């Protein structure tokens, strides 16, 4: 979330609540609605690192509000983040660990684990399909995010099938 | 409507005897599908999915075991007996379409309904509805050879549904489709399923499989899993919060 907040602040200064709303508008229902506390914690850390600063703006009849803006250091950090290649998907998969280690625990056999996991993946896929159906067709960002999640899930299922073929 | 299952296969076995060695493709499958159920069959390539679904549609003979369709013993039928049964009760979507090359798309889709005794007007209306749902309304007068693989596959699905069959059998019906066309197929499958269509389909596509009530997994010719796709545990009201994980 650090980088998303920096990117939003690179466009214009904003206070915490505006940042929350901007994230919601851009990513739609595909994005977990960020909790305002989390946003302020992250802003606090960014400020400590010198990436953003804040000013208190007085408001009539209301407490002051804190407006954040990006610093030169923050802009540099943001540029580095945008330009460096992004890590590939995770290489350590929790389910795979369970699968490999299951026979040692004597608790569950691999076949049962794999079958349960397949049904679980399909249940997740059903959620994603329903979410895509409920998403505003004009929100390309949210739909692409959902499509990405579906493609990852498909890859997980294909991998599961390979495990089922090759693990004794 | 009765409680008789639409499909009941008992200890179904298929051993191909084409080469020097016998190939056991399906090894003792038991499967029951109730009216209105949607069952997805999954499994690695070569695990026997096509063989199983072909046997259920009478397109491959069984080596042993029983097949009951709508309460009637079917595995003992002659080839012409199966042909009649298919015409009356089964819509089949092949992995490689099998459209009649000399007929237009429209005629391909209307044919099963006409053979099933539907009045021409009704057959035409059903055809127009199905092609429309699959984004193919403007291809009605084309011949199959003029269509892309994905278009032919959707025509094959429309044809299989023309007769509102008791049972829809489909072998990888989205295997050649891009993401948008797959969405059209999913929407249509969802609609007919809601209207009570019984569906058994083979698929690798998790989006398709996730439409089903139940998933049957094959491995080396055996059913290793058969059960409902669970309701997801973390069903949020408005949106799925964990499509992306937030990292602070
Ligand atoms: N006509 C055939 N003659 C001989 N062997 C076949 C024939 N059709 C399929 N097989 C074999 O039977 C097994 C299951 O095939 P199939 O049912 O097509 O699997 P799937 O559809 O799951 O990929 C495979 O080993 C395949 O090579
Ligand atoms: Mg096959």
mmCIF file of C-alpha atoms in Angstrom, chain A residues 1-2 29-35 38 42 45 111 115-116 118-120 122-131 134 145-147 149-150 153-154 157-158 161 164-165, chain B residues 42-45 179 186 204-207 209-212 215 217 219 224-235 237-248:
data_model
loop_
_atom_site.group_PDB
_atom_site.id
_atom_site.type_symbol
_atom_site.label_atom_id
_atom_site.label_comp_id
_atom_site.label_asym_id
_atom_site.label_seq_id
_atom_site.Cartn_x
_atom_site.Cartn_y
_atom_site.Cartn_z
ATOM 1 C CA UNK A 1 0.000 0.000 0.000
ATOM 2 C CA UNK A 2 3.000 2.342 0.524
ATOM 3 C CA UNK A 29 -14.936 -3.968 -5.629
ATOM 4 C CA UNK A 30 -11.923 -6.091 -6.608
ATOM 5 C CA UNK A 31 -9.810 -4.221 -4.093
ATOM 6 C CA UNK A 32 -10.170 -4.728 -0.378
ATOM 7 C CA UNK A 33 -11.557 -1.478 0.901
ATOM 8 C CA UNK A 34 -8.574 -0.063 2.782
ATOM 9 C CA UNK A 35 -9.141 0.611 6.407
ATOM 10 C CA UNK A 38 -4.140 1.329 8.037
ATOM 11 C CA UNK A 42 1.245 3.804 6.419
ATOM 12 C CA UNK A 45 5.714 5.469 8.254
ATOM 13 C CA UNK A 111 -5.386 -37.770 -2.492
ATOM 14 C CA UNK A 115 -9.444 -33.354 -3.836
ATOM 15 C CA UNK A 116 -10.455 -30.996 -1.059
ATOM 16 C CA UNK A 118 -9.611 -28.639 -5.939
ATOM 17 C CA UNK A 119 -13.135 -28.122 -4.669
ATOM 18 C CA UNK A 120 -11.960 -25.140 -2.648
ATOM 19 C CA UNK A 122 -13.540 -24.035 -7.658
ATOM 20 C CA UNK A 123 -15.510 -22.370 -4.891
ATOM 21 C CA UNK A 124 -13.120 -19.404 -5.055
ATOM 22 C CA UNK A 125 -13.530 -19.323 -8.810
ATOM 23 C CA UNK A 126 -17.279 -19.164 -8.405
ATOM 24 C CA UNK A 127 -16.864 -16.147 -6.114
ATOM 25 C CA UNK A 128 -14.652 -14.436 -8.665
ATOM 26 C CA UNK A 129 -17.167 -15.072 -11.433
ATOM 27 C CA UNK A 130 -19.960 -13.639 -9.322
ATOM 28 C CA UNK A 131 -17.806 -10.661 -8.446
ATOM 29 C CA UNK A 134 -21.507 -7.612 -10.216
ATOM 30 C CA UNK A 145 -7.733 -7.498 -11.544
ATOM 31 C CA UNK A 146 -10.435 -10.162 -11.275
ATOM 32 C CA UNK A 147 -9.331 -11.738 -14.545
ATOM 33 C CA UNK A 149 -6.951 -13.618 -10.084
ATOM 34 C CA UNK A 150 -8.884 -16.118 -12.241
ATOM 35 C CA UNK A 153 -6.444 -19.797 -9.885
ATOM 36 C CA UNK A 154 -6.492 -21.706 -13.173
ATOM 37 C CA UNK A 157 -5.618 -25.994 -10.560
ATOM 38 C CA UNK A 158 -3.391 -27.073 -13.420
ATOM 39 C CA UNK A 161 -3.456 -31.794 -11.527
ATOM 40 C CA UNK A 164 -1.963 -35.557 -8.622
ATOM 41 C CA UNK A 165 -0.343 -37.259 -11.604
ATOM 42 C CA UNK B 42 -12.078 -32.927 -14.589
ATOM 43 C CA UNK B 43 -8.777 -34.747 -14.743
ATOM 44 C CA UNK B 44 -5.434 -34.869 -16.533
ATOM 45 C CA UNK B 45 -5.306 -35.526 -20.228
ATOM 46 C CA UNK B 179 -12.147 -15.251 -22.856
ATOM 47 C CA UNK B 186 -20.925 -19.613 -19.459
ATOM 48 C CA UNK B 204 -10.170 -28.048 -17.917
ATOM 49 C CA UNK B 205 -11.488 -24.541 -17.553
ATOM 50 C CA UNK B 206 -12.007 -23.676 -13.909
ATOM 51 C CA UNK B 207 -14.509 -20.950 -14.797
ATOM 52 C CA UNK B 209 -16.239 -26.118 -13.766
ATOM 53 C CA UNK B 210 -17.134 -23.546 -11.125
ATOM 54 C CA UNK B 211 -20.625 -23.286 -12.641
ATOM 55 C CA UNK B 212 -21.293 -26.900 -11.717
ATOM 56 C CA UNK B 215 -17.138 -31.985 -9.596
ATOM 57 C CA UNK B 217 -12.286 -36.047 -10.804
ATOM 58 C CA UNK B 219 -7.283 -40.170 -12.614
ATOM 59 C CA UNK B 224 -11.020 -40.386 -7.351
ATOM 60 C CA UNK B 225 -13.376 -37.661 -6.178
ATOM 61 C CA UNK B 226 -17.064 -36.913 -6.536
ATOM 62 C CA UNK B 227 -18.648 -34.163 -4.503
ATOM 63 C CA UNK B 228 -20.259 -30.764 -4.283
ATOM 64 C CA UNK B 229 -18.344 -27.569 -4.818
ATOM 65 C CA UNK B 230 -18.641 -26.038 -1.357
ATOM 66 C CA UNK B 231 -20.108 -22.675 -0.552
ATOM 67 C CA UNK B 232 -17.152 -20.452 0.040
ATOM 68 C CA UNK B 233 -16.551 -19.697 3.681
ATOM 69 C CA UNK B 234 -15.663 -16.053 3.380
ATOM 70 C CA UNK B 235 -18.543 -14.755 1.344
ATOM 71 C CA UNK B 237 -21.661 -9.064 0.925
ATOM 72 C CA UNK B 238 -20.565 -6.435 -1.553
ATOM 73 C CA UNK B 239 -17.233 -7.463 -2.980
ATOM 74 C CA UNK B 240 -14.517 -10.026 -2.617
ATOM 75 C CA UNK B 241 -11.941 -8.326 -0.470
ATOM 76 C CA UNK B 242 -9.071 -10.672 -1.095
ATOM 77 C CA UNK B 243 -8.703 -10.617 -4.832
ATOM 78 C CA UNK B 244 -5.588 -8.672 -4.063
ATOM 79 C CA UNK B 245 -3.721 -8.825 -0.850
ATOM 80 C CA UNK B 246 -2.880 -5.543 0.763
ATOM 81 C CA UNK B 247 0.633 -5.160 1.943
ATOM 82 C CA UNK B 248 1.482 -2.199 4.075
#
